[in-house]
Tab-separated table of N, CA and C in Angstrom:
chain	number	residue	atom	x	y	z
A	7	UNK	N	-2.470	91.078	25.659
A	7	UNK	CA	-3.348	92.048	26.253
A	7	UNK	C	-3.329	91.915	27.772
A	8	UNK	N	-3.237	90.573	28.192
A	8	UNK	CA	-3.013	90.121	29.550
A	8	UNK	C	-2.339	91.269	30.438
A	9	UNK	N	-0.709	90.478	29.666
A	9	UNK	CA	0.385	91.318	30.207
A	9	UNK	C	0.291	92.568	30.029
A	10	UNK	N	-0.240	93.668	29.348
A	10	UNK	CA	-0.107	94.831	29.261
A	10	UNK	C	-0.969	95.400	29.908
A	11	UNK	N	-1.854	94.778	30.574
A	11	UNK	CA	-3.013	95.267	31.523
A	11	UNK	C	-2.173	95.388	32.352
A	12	UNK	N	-1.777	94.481	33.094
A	12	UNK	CA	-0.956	94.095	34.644
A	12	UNK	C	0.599	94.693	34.443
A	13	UNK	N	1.099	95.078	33.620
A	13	UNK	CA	2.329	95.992	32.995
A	13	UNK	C	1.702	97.700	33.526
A	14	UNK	N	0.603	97.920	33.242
A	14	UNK	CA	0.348	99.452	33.789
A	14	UNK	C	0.427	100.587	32.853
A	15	UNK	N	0.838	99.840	31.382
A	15	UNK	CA	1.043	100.729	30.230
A	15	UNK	C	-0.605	100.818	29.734
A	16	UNK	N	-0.442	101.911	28.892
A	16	UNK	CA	-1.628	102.467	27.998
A	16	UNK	C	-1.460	101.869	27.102
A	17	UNK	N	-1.779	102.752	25.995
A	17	UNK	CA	-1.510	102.355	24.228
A	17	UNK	C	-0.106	102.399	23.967
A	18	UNK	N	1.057	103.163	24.881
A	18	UNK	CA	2.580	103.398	24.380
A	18	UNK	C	2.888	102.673	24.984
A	19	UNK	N	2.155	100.959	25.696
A	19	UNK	CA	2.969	99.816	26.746
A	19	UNK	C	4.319	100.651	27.123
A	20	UNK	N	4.270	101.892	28.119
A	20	UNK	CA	5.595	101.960	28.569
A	20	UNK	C	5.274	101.696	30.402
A	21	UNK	N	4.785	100.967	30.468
A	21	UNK	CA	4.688	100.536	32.039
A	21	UNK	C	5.718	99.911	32.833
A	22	UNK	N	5.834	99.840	34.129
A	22	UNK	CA	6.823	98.784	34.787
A	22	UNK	C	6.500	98.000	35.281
A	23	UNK	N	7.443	96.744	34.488
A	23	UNK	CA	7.327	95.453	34.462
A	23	UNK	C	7.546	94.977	36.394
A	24	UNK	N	6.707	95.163	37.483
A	24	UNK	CA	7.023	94.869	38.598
A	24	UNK	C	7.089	93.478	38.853
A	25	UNK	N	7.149	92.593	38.074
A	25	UNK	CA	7.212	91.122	38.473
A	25	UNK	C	7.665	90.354	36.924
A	26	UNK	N	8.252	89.516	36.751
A	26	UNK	CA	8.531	88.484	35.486
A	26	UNK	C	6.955	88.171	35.216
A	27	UNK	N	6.685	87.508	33.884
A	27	UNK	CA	5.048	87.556	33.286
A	27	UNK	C	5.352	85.642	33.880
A	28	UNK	N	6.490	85.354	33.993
A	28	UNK	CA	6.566	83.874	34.841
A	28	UNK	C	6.293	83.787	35.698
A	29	UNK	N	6.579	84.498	36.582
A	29	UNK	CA	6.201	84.319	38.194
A	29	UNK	C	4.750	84.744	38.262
A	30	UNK	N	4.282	85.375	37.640
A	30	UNK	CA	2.926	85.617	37.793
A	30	UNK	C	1.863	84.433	37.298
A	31	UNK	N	2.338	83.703	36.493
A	31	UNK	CA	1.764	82.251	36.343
A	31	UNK	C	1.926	80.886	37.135
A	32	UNK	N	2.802	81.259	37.829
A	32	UNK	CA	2.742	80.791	39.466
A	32	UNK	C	1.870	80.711	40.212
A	33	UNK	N	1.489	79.485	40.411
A	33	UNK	CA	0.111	79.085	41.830
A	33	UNK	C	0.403	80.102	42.625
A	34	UNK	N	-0.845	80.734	43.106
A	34	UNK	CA	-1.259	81.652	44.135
A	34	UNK	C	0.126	81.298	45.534
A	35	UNK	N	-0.287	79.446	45.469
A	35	UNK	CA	0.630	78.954	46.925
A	35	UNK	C	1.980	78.955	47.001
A	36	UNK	N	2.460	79.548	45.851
A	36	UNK	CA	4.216	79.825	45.477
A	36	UNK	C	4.039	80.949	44.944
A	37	UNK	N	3.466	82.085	45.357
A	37	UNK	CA	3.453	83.018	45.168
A	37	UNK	C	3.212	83.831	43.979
A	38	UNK	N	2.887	83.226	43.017
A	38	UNK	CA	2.455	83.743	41.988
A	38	UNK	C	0.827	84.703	41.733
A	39	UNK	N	0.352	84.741	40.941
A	39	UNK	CA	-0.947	85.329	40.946
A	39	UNK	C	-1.994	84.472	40.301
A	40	UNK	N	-1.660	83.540	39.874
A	40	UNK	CA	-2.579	81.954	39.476
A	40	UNK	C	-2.821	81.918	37.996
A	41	UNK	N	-2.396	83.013	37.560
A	41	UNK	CA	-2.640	83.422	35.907
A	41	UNK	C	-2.800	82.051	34.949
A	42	UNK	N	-3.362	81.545	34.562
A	42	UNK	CA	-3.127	80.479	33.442
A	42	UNK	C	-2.034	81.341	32.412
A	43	UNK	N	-0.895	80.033	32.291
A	43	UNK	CA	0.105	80.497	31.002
A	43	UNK	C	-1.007	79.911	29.854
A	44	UNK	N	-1.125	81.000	28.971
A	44	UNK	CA	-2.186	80.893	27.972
A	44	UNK	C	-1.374	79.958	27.101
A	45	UNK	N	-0.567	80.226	26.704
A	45	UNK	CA	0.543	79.066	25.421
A	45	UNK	C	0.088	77.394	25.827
A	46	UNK	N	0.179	77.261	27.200
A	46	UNK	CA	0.304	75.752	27.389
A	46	UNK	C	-1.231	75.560	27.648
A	47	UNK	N	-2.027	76.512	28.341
A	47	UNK	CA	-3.189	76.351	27.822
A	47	UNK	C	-4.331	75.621	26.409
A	48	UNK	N	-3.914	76.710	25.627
A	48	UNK	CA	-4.155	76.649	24.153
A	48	UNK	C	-3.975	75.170	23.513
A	49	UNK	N	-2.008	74.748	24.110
A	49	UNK	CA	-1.565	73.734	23.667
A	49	UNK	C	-2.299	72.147	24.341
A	50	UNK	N	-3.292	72.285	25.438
A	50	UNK	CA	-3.196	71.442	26.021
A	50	UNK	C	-5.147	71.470	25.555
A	51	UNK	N	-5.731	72.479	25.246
A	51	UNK	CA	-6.931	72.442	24.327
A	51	UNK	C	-6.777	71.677	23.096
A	52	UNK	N	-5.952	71.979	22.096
A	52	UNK	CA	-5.642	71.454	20.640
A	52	UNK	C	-5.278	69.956	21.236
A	53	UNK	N	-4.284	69.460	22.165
A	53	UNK	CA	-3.917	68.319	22.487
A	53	UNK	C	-5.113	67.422	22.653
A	54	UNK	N	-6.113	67.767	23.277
A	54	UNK	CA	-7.926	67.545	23.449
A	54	UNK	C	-8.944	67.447	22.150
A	55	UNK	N	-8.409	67.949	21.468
A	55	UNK	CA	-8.558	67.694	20.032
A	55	UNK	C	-8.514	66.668	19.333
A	56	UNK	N	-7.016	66.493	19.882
A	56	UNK	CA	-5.976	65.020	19.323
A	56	UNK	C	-6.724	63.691	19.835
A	57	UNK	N	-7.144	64.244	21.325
A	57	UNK	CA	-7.547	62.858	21.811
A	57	UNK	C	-8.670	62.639	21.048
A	58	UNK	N	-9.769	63.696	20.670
A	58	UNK	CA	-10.828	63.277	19.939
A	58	UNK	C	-10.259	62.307	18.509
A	59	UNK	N	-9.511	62.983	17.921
A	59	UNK	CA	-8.849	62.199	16.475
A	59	UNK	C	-9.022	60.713	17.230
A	60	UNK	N	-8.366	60.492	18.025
A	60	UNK	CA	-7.659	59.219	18.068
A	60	UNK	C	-8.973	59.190	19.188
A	61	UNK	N	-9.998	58.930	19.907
A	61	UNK	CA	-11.044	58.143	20.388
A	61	UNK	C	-12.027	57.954	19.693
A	62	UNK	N	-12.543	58.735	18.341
A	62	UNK	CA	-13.441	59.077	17.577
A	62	UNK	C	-13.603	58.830	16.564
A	63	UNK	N	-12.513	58.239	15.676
A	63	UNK	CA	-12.326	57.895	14.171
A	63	UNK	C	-13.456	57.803	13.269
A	64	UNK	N	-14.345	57.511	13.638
A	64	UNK	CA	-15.893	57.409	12.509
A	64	UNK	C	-16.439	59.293	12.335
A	65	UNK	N	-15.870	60.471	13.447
A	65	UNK	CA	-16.440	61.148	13.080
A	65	UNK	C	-16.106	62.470	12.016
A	66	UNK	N	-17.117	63.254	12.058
A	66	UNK	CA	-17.029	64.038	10.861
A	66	UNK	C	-15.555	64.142	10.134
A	67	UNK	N	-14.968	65.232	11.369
A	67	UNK	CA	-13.758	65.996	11.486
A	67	UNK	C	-12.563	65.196	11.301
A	68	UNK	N	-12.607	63.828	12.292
A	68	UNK	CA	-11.194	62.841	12.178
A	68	UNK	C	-11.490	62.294	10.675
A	69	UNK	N	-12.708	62.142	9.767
A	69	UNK	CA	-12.606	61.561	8.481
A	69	UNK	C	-12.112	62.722	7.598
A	70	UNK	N	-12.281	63.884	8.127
A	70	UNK	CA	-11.646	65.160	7.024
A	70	UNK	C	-10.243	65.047	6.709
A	71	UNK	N	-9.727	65.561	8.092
A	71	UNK	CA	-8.499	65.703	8.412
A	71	UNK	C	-7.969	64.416	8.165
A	72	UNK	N	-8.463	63.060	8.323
A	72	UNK	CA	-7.823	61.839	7.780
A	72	UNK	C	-7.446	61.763	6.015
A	73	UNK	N	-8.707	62.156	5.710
A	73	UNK	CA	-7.933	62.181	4.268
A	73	UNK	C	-7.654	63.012	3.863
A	74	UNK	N	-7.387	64.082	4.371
A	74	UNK	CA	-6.720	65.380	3.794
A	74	UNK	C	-5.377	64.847	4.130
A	75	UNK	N	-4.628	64.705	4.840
A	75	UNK	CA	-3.239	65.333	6.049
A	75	UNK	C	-2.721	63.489	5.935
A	76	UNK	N	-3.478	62.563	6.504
A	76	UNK	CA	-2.977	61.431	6.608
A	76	UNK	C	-3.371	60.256	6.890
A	77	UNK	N	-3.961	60.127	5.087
A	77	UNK	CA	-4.360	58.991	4.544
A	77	UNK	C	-3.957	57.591	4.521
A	78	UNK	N	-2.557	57.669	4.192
A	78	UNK	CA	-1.350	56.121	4.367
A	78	UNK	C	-0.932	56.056	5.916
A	79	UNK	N	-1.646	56.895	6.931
A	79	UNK	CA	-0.745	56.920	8.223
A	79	UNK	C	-1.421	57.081	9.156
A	80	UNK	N	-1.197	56.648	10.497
A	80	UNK	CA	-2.161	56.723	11.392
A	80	UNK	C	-1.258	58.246	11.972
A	81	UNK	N	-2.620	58.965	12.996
A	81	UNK	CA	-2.614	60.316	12.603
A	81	UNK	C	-0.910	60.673	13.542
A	82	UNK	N	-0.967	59.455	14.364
A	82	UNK	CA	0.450	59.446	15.402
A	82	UNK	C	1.524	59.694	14.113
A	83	UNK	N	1.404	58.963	13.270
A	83	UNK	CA	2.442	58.924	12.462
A	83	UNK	C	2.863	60.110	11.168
A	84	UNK	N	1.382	60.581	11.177
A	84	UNK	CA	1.483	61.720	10.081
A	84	UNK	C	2.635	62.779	10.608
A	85	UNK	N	2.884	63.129	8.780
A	85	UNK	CA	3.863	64.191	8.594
A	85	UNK	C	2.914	65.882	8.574
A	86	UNK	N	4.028	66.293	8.027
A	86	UNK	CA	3.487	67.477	8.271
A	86	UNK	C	3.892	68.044	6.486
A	87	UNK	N	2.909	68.394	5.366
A	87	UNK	CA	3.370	68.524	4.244
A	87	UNK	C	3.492	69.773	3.993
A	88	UNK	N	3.560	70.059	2.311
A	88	UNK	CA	4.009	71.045	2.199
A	88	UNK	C	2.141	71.966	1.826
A	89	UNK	N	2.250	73.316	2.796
A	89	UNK	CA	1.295	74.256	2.704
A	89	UNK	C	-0.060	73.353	3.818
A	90	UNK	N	0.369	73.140	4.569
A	90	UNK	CA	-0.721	72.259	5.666
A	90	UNK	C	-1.415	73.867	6.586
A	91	UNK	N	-2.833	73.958	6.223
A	91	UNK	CA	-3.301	74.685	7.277
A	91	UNK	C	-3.340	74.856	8.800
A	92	UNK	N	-3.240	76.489	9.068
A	92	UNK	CA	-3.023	76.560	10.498
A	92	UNK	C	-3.847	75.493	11.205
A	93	UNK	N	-4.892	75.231	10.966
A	93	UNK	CA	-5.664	74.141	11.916
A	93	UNK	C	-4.518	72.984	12.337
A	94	UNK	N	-4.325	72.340	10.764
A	94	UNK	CA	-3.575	71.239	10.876
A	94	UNK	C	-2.199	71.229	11.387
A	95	UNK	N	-1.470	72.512	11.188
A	95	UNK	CA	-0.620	72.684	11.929
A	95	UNK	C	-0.428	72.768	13.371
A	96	UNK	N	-1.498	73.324	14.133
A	96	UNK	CA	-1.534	73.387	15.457
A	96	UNK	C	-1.804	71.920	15.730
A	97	UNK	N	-2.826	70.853	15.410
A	97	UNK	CA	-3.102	69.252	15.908
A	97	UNK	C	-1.603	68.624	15.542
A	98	UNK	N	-0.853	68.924	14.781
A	98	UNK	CA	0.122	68.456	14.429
A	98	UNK	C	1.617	68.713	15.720
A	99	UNK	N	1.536	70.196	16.246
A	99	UNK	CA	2.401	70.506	17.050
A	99	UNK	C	1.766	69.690	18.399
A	100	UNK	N	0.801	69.801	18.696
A	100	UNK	CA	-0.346	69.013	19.711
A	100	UNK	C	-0.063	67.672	20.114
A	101	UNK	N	0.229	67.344	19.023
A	101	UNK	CA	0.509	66.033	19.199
A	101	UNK	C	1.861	65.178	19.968
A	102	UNK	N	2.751	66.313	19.740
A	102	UNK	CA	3.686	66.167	20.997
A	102	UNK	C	3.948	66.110	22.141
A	103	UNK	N	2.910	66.692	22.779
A	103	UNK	CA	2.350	66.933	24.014
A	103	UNK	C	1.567	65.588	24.204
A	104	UNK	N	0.916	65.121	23.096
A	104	UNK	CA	-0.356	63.924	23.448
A	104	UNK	C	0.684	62.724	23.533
A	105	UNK	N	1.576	63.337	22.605
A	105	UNK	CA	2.881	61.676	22.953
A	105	UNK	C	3.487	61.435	23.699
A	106	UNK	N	3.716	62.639	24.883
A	106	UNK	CA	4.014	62.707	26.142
A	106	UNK	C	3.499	61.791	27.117
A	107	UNK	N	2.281	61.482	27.067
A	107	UNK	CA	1.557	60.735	28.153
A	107	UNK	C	1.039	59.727	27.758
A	108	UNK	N	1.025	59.221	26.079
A	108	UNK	CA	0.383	58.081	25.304
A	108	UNK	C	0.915	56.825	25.640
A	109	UNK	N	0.462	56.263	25.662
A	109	UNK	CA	0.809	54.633	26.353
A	109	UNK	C	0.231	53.563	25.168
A	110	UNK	N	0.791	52.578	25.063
A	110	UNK	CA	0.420	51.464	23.919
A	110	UNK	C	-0.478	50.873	25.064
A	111	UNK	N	-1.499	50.148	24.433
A	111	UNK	CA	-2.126	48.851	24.777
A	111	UNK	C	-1.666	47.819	24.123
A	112	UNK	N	-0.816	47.281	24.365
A	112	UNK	CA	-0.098	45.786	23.839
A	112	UNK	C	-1.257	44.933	23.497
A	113	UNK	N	-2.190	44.506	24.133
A	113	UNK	CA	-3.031	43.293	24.158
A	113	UNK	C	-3.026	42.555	23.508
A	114	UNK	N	-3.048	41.772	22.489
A	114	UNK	CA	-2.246	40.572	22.328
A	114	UNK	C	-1.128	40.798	21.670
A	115	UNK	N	-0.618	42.119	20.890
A	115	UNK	CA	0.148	42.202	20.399
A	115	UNK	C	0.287	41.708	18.952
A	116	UNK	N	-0.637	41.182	18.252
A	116	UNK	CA	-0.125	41.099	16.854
A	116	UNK	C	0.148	42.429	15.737
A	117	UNK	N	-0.738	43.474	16.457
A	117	UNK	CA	-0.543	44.445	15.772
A	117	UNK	C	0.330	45.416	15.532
A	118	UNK	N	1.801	45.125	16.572
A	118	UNK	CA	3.097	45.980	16.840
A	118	UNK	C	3.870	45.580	16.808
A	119	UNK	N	4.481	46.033	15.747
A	119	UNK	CA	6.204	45.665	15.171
A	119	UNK	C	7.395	45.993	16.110
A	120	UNK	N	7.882	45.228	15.912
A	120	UNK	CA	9.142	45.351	17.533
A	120	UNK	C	9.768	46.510	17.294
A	121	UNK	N	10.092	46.268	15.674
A	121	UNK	CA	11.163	47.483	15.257
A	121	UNK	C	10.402	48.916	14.803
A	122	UNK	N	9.305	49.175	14.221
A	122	UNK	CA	8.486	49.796	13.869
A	122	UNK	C	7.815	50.516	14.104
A	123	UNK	N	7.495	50.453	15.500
A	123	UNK	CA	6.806	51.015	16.597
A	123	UNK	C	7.187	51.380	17.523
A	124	UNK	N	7.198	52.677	18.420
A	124	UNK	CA	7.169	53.262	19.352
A	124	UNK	C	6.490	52.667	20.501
A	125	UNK	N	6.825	51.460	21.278
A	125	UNK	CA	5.934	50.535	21.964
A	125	UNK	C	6.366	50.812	23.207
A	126	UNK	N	7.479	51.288	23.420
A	126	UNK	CA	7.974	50.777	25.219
A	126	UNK	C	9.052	52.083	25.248
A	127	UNK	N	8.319	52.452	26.402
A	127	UNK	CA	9.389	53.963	27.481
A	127	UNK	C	10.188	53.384	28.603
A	128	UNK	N	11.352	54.015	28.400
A	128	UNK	CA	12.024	54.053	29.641
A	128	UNK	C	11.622	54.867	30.857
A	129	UNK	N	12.646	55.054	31.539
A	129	UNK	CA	12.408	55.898	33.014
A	129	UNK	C	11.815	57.420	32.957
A	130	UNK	N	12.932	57.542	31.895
A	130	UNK	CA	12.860	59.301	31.852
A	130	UNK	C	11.586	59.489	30.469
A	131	UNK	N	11.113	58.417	30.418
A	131	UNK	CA	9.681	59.332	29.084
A	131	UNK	C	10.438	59.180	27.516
A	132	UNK	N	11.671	58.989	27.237
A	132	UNK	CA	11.836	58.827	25.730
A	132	UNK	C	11.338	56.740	25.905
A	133	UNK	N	11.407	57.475	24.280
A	133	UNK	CA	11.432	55.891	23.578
A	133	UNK	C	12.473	55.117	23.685
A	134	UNK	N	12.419	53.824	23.582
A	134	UNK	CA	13.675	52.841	23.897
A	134	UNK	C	13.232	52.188	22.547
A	135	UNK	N	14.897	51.863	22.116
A	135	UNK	CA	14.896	51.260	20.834
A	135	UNK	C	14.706	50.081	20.848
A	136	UNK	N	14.195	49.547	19.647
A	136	UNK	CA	14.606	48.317	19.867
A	136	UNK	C	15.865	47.628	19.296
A	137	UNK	N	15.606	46.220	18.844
A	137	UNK	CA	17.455	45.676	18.300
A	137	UNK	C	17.650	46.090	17.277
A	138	UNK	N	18.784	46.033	16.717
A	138	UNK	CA	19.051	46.419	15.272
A	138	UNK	C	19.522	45.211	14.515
A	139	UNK	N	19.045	44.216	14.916
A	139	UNK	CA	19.320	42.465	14.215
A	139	UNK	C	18.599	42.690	12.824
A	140	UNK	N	18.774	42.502	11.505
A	140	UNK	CA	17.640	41.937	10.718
A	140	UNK	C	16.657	41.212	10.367
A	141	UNK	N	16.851	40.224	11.301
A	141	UNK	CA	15.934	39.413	11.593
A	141	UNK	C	15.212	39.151	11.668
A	142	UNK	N	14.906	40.720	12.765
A	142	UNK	CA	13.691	41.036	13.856
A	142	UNK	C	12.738	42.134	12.850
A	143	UNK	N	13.048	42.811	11.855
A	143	UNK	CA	12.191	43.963	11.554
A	143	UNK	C	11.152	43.283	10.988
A	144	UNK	N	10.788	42.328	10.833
A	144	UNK	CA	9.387	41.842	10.353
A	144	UNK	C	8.736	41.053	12.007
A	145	UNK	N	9.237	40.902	12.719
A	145	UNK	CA	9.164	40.292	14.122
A	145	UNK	C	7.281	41.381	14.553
A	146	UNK	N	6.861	40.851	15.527
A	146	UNK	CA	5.774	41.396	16.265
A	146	UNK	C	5.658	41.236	17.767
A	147	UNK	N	5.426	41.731	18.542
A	147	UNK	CA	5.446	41.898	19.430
A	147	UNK	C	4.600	40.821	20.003
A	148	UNK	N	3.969	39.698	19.603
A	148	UNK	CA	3.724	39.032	20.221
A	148	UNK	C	4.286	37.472	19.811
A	149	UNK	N	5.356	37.908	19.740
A	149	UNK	CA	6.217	37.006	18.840
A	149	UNK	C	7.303	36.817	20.438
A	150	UNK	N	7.299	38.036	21.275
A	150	UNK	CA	7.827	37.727	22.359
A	150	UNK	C	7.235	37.511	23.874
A	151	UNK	N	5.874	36.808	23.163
A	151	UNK	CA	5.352	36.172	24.246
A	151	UNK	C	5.388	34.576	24.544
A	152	UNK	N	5.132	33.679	25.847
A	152	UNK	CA	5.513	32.640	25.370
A	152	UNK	C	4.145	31.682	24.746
A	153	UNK	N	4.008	30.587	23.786
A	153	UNK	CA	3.206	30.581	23.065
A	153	UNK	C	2.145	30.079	24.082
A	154	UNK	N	0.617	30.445	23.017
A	154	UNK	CA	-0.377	30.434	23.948
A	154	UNK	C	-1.158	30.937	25.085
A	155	UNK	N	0.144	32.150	25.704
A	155	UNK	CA	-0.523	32.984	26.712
A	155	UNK	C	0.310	34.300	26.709
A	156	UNK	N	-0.004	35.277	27.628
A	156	UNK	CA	0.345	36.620	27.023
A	156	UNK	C	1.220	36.998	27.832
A	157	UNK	N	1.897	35.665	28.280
A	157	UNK	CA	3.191	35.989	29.466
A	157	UNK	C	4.657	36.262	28.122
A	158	UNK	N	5.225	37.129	29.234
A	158	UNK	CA	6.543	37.796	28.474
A	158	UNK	C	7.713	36.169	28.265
A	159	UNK	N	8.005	36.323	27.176
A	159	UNK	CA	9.293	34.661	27.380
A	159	UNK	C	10.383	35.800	27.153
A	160	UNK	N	11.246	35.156	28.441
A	160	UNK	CA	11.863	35.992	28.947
A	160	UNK	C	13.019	35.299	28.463
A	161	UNK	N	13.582	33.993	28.074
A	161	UNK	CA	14.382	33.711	27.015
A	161	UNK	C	14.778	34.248	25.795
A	162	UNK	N	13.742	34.408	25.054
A	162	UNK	CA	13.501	35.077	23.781
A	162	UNK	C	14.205	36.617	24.078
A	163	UNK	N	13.524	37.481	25.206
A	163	UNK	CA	13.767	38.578	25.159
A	163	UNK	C	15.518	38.914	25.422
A	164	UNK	N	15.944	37.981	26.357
A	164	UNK	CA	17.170	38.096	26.649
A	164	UNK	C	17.894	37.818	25.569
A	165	UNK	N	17.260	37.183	24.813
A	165	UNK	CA	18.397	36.984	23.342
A	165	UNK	C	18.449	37.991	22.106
A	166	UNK	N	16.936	38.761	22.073
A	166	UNK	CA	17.266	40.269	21.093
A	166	UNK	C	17.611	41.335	21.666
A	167	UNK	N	17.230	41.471	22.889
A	167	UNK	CA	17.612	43.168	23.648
A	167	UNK	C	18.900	43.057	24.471
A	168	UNK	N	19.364	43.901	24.604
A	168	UNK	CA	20.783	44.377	25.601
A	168	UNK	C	19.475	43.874	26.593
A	169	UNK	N	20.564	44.158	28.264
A	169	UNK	CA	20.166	43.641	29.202
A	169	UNK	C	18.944	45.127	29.871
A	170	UNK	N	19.338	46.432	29.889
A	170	UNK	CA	18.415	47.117	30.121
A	170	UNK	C	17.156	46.979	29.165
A	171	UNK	N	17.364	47.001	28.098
A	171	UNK	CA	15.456	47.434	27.386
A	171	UNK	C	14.925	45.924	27.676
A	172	UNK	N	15.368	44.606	28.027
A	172	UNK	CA	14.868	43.234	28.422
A	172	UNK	C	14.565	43.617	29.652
A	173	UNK	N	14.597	44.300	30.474
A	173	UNK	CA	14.541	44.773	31.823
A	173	UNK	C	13.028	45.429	31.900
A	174	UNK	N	13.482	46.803	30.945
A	174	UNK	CA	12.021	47.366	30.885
A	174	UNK	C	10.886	46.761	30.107
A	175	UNK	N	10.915	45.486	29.237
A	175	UNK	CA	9.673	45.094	28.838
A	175	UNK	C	9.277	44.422	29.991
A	176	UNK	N	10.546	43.634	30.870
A	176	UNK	CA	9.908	42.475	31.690
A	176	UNK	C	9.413	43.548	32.693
């Protein structure tokens, strides 16, 4: 409805398009007209959502949607099944966006599996793997600290990771 206001069309939208509907969501200070892009809008409301799931767990809504959608899984980890409502579908797409900027709290670490978990970003924002030893998939993340304090043993690490992902934990 936006665009077809600022398009100049009636009911037969045959108006002219005098600008891309992009550039018009462009800060005023780059020349745009300041428009909020409603899509990333929307997406970044539902994402606000997510954070409630995951700061809120005792309440109403995160106990619904917990045992409806993902009961065996924390909600990071839930799938997406078969016939899942639009609600759940949108917190579900949402959540990509929330994994964008999500950060682990390590703190002592017994609770994160080296191999298992999504624990540690590189430069560019993906995930960095960890080893593919067998060894290690029952391993925990505080299994590579040195004992007694919550300093990194940097021995240990140099002996499961290539030399970059030993880089980015240290």
């Amino acid at each position: 409805m936006l665009k077809s206001f600022w398009r100049g069309g009636g009911n037969n939208n045959k108006g002219i398009w005098w600008l891309a509907w992009e550039s018009l969501t462009y800060p005023k200070s780059e020349g745009g007209l300041g428009f909020r892009d409603i899509r990333a809008f929307k997406i970044a409301m539902v994402a606000k959502q997510v954070w409630n799931f995951m700061t809120n767990p005792n309440a109403l809504i995160s106990k619904f949607f917990r045992t409806k959608y993902f009961h065996t899984s924390s909600f990071l980890a839930a799938k997406i099944e078969n016939n899942p409502s639009f609600v759940w579908r949108s917190l579900w797409k949402a959540r990509e966006v929330f994994l964008l900027g999500c950060r682990w709290r390590i703190g002592d670490g017994s609770n994160i599996r080296v191999m298992n978990a999504s624990w540690l970003r590189n430069d560019c924002g993906g995930w960095v793997g960890a080893p593919q030893g067998r060894h290690v998939y029952s391993l925990m993340v505080n299994s590579l600290f040195q004992p007694n304090t919550k300093r990194w043993d940097y021995i240990e690490i140099n002996q499961l990771f290539p030399l970059e992902i030993g880089n980015a934990i240290l």
